[in-house]
């Protein structure tokens, strides 16, 4: 019984992708628009500049919003 489990485990390990394949996938994910949007501050988050917000709008109250409030 112990040998059967060991061989099953060995087969599962062989099916895993190589680390080099994962590196390319992670690099593409980091560059995606969704990844960049998720790394920016959400609506309601504090901000100092428009570029910090996922919506690209930082209000006069220093809060990320959907609408730009002109002075």
Short mmCIF file of N, CA and C in Angstrom, two decimals:
data_model
loop_
_atom_site.label_atom_id
_atom_site.label_comp_id
_atom_site.label_asym_id
_atom_site.label_seq_id
_atom_site.Cartn_x
_atom_site.Cartn_y
_atom_site.Cartn_z
N UNK A 1 0.82 -1.19 0.00
CA UNK A 1 0.00 0.00 0.00
C UNK A 1 0.87 1.26 0.00
N UNK A 2 1.98 1.24 0.76
CA UNK A 2 2.87 2.40 0.83
C UNK A 2 3.53 2.69 -0.50
N UNK A 3 3.88 1.64 -1.25
CA UNK A 3 4.51 1.84 -2.56
C UNK A 3 3.53 2.44 -3.56
N UNK A 4 2.29 2.04 -3.48
CA UNK A 4 1.30 2.55 -4.41
C UNK A 4 1.11 4.06 -4.21
N UNK A 5 1.08 4.50 -2.97
CA UNK A 5 0.94 5.93 -2.70
C UNK A 5 2.17 6.70 -3.15
N UNK A 6 3.35 6.13 -2.96
CA UNK A 6 4.59 6.81 -3.36
C UNK A 6 4.63 6.98 -4.87
N UNK A 7 4.22 5.98 -5.64
CA UNK A 7 4.25 6.10 -7.09
C UNK A 7 3.20 7.10 -7.58
N UNK A 8 2.06 7.15 -6.92
CA UNK A 8 1.03 8.12 -7.28
C UNK A 8 1.55 9.54 -7.06
N UNK A 9 2.23 9.75 -5.95
CA UNK A 9 2.80 11.07 -5.66
C UNK A 9 3.84 11.44 -6.71
N UNK A 10 4.67 10.50 -7.13
CA UNK A 10 5.70 10.76 -8.13
C UNK A 10 5.06 11.17 -9.45
N UNK A 11 3.95 10.57 -9.81
CA UNK A 11 3.27 10.94 -11.05
C UNK A 11 2.69 12.35 -10.96
N UNK A 12 2.19 12.72 -9.81
CA UNK A 12 1.64 14.06 -9.65
C UNK A 12 2.73 15.13 -9.74
N UNK A 13 3.89 14.85 -9.19
CA UNK A 13 5.00 15.80 -9.23
C UNK A 13 5.47 15.98 -10.66
N UNK A 14 5.50 14.92 -11.45
CA UNK A 14 5.95 15.01 -12.83
C UNK A 14 5.03 15.89 -13.67
N UNK A 15 3.78 16.00 -13.29
CA UNK A 15 2.82 16.78 -14.06
C UNK A 15 2.86 18.27 -13.79
N UNK A 16 3.64 18.72 -12.82
CA UNK A 16 3.71 20.15 -12.50
C UNK A 16 4.49 20.90 -13.57
N UNK A 17 4.11 22.15 -13.88
CA UNK A 17 4.86 22.93 -14.86
C UNK A 17 6.24 23.31 -14.34
N UNK A 18 7.15 23.53 -15.25
CA UNK A 18 8.51 23.93 -14.88
C UNK A 18 8.52 25.38 -14.42
N UNK A 19 9.41 25.73 -13.51
CA UNK A 19 9.48 27.12 -13.02
C UNK A 19 9.66 28.14 -14.14
N UNK A 20 10.40 27.81 -15.20
CA UNK A 20 10.60 28.77 -16.29
C UNK A 20 9.28 29.08 -16.99
N UNK A 21 8.37 28.11 -17.07
CA UNK A 21 7.07 28.36 -17.68
C UNK A 21 6.25 29.30 -16.80
N UNK A 22 6.37 29.15 -15.49
CA UNK A 22 5.63 30.01 -14.57
C UNK A 22 6.14 31.45 -14.61
N UNK A 23 7.44 31.64 -14.81
CA UNK A 23 8.00 32.99 -14.85
C UNK A 23 7.38 33.81 -15.98
N UNK A 24 7.24 33.22 -17.15
CA UNK A 24 6.64 33.93 -18.28
C UNK A 24 5.19 34.28 -18.01
N UNK A 25 4.47 33.36 -17.40
CA UNK A 25 3.07 33.60 -17.07
C UNK A 25 2.94 34.73 -16.06
N UNK A 26 3.79 34.74 -15.04
CA UNK A 26 3.74 35.80 -14.03
C UNK A 26 4.09 37.16 -14.62
N UNK A 27 5.05 37.21 -15.54
CA UNK A 27 5.42 38.48 -16.16
C UNK A 27 4.27 39.03 -16.99
N UNK A 28 3.57 38.17 -17.73
CA UNK A 28 2.42 38.63 -18.53
C UNK A 28 1.31 39.12 -17.62
N UNK A 29 1.11 38.45 -16.49
CA UNK A 29 0.07 38.85 -15.56
C UNK A 29 0.39 40.21 -14.96
N UNK A 30 1.63 40.45 -14.62
CA UNK A 30 2.02 41.73 -14.02
C UNK A 30 1.79 42.88 -14.98
N UNK A 31 1.96 42.63 -16.27
CA UNK A 31 1.82 43.69 -17.25
C UNK A 31 0.38 43.93 -17.68
N UNK A 32 -0.53 43.06 -17.30
CA UNK A 32 -1.90 43.19 -17.76
C UNK A 32 -2.58 44.41 -17.14
N UNK A 33 -3.58 44.93 -17.84
CA UNK A 33 -4.32 46.10 -17.37
C UNK A 33 -4.99 45.80 -16.04
N UNK A 34 -5.57 44.61 -15.90
CA UNK A 34 -6.24 44.25 -14.65
C UNK A 34 -5.25 44.26 -13.49
N UNK A 35 -4.05 43.75 -13.71
CA UNK A 35 -3.05 43.72 -12.64
C UNK A 35 -2.69 45.15 -12.21
N UNK A 36 -2.46 46.03 -13.19
CA UNK A 36 -2.12 47.42 -12.85
C UNK A 36 -3.26 48.10 -12.12
N UNK A 37 -4.50 47.86 -12.56
CA UNK A 37 -5.66 48.48 -11.91
C UNK A 37 -5.78 48.00 -10.48
N UNK A 38 -5.50 46.72 -10.25
CA UNK A 38 -5.62 46.16 -8.90
C UNK A 38 -4.52 46.66 -7.97
N UNK A 39 -3.40 47.10 -8.50
CA UNK A 39 -2.33 47.60 -7.65
C UNK A 39 -2.53 49.06 -7.28
N UNK A 40 -3.46 49.74 -7.97
CA UNK A 40 -3.77 51.13 -7.65
C UNK A 40 -4.82 51.19 -6.55
N UNK A 41 -5.01 52.37 -5.97
CA UNK A 41 -5.94 52.52 -4.85
C UNK A 41 -7.39 52.46 -5.33
N UNK A 42 -8.26 51.84 -4.55
CA UNK A 42 -9.67 51.70 -4.94
C UNK A 42 -10.46 52.99 -4.67
N UNK A 43 -11.68 53.02 -5.15
CA UNK A 43 -12.58 54.15 -4.87
C UNK A 43 -12.74 54.27 -3.36
N UNK A 44 -12.57 55.48 -2.84
CA UNK A 44 -12.66 55.71 -1.40
C UNK A 44 -11.31 55.70 -0.71
N UNK A 45 -10.26 55.26 -1.40
CA UNK A 45 -8.93 55.23 -0.81
C UNK A 45 -8.31 56.62 -0.79
N UNK A 46 -7.41 56.86 0.14
CA UNK A 46 -6.76 58.18 0.22
C UNK A 46 -5.71 58.31 -0.88
N UNK A 47 -5.55 59.53 -1.40
CA UNK A 47 -4.62 59.76 -2.50
C UNK A 47 -4.05 61.17 -2.41
N UNK A 48 -2.98 61.39 -3.16
CA UNK A 48 -2.38 62.73 -3.28
C UNK A 48 -2.36 63.18 -4.73
N UNK A 49 -2.41 62.22 -5.66
CA UNK A 49 -2.37 62.54 -7.09
C UNK A 49 -3.29 61.60 -7.85
N UNK A 50 -3.72 62.03 -9.04
CA UNK A 50 -4.62 61.23 -9.86
C UNK A 50 -4.01 59.87 -10.22
N UNK A 51 -2.70 59.84 -10.39
CA UNK A 51 -2.04 58.60 -10.82
C UNK A 51 -2.05 57.51 -9.77
N UNK A 52 -2.37 57.82 -8.53
CA UNK A 52 -2.42 56.81 -7.47
C UNK A 52 -3.73 56.02 -7.49
N UNK A 53 -4.75 56.54 -8.15
CA UNK A 53 -6.09 55.94 -8.11
C UNK A 53 -6.35 55.03 -9.30
N UNK A 54 -7.06 53.95 -9.07
CA UNK A 54 -7.46 53.06 -10.14
C UNK A 54 -8.38 53.74 -11.12
N UNK A 55 -9.15 54.71 -10.67
CA UNK A 55 -10.07 55.46 -11.53
C UNK A 55 -9.39 56.64 -12.20
N UNK A 56 -8.17 56.95 -11.79
CA UNK A 56 -7.38 58.07 -12.31
C UNK A 56 -7.95 59.43 -11.90
N UNK A 57 -8.78 59.46 -10.85
CA UNK A 57 -9.33 60.72 -10.33
C UNK A 57 -9.13 60.80 -8.82
N UNK A 58 -8.40 61.81 -8.37
CA UNK A 58 -8.20 62.07 -6.95
C UNK A 58 -8.91 63.38 -6.63
N UNK A 59 -9.90 63.35 -5.76
CA UNK A 59 -10.70 64.54 -5.47
C UNK A 59 -9.93 65.55 -4.63
N UNK A 60 -10.50 66.74 -4.46
CA UNK A 60 -9.89 67.77 -3.62
C UNK A 60 -9.79 67.31 -2.17
N UNK A 61 -10.62 66.36 -1.78
CA UNK A 61 -10.59 65.82 -0.42
C UNK A 61 -9.55 64.72 -0.27
N UNK A 62 -8.74 64.51 -1.30
CA UNK A 62 -7.71 63.47 -1.34
C UNK A 62 -8.31 62.08 -1.19
N UNK A 63 -9.39 61.83 -1.94
CA UNK A 63 -10.05 60.52 -1.96
C UNK A 63 -10.24 60.10 -3.41
N UNK A 64 -9.92 58.85 -3.73
CA UNK A 64 -10.12 58.33 -5.08
C UNK A 64 -11.62 58.24 -5.36
N UNK A 65 -12.04 58.85 -6.48
CA UNK A 65 -13.46 58.86 -6.85
C UNK A 65 -13.61 58.50 -8.33
N UNK A 66 -14.86 58.37 -8.78
CA UNK A 66 -15.14 58.14 -10.19
C UNK A 66 -15.21 59.44 -10.98
N UNK A 67 -15.47 60.56 -10.30
CA UNK A 67 -15.66 61.84 -10.96
C UNK A 67 -14.59 62.82 -10.54
N UNK A 68 -14.16 63.63 -11.50
CA UNK A 68 -13.15 64.65 -11.24
C UNK A 68 -13.85 65.94 -10.81
N UNK A 69 -13.49 66.46 -9.66
CA UNK A 69 -14.05 67.72 -9.16
C UNK A 69 -13.10 68.85 -9.51
N UNK A 70 -13.50 69.71 -10.42
CA UNK A 70 -12.62 70.82 -10.79
C UNK A 70 -12.68 71.92 -9.74
N UNK A 71 -11.58 72.63 -9.53
CA UNK A 71 -11.54 73.68 -8.49
C UNK A 71 -12.40 74.88 -8.83
#
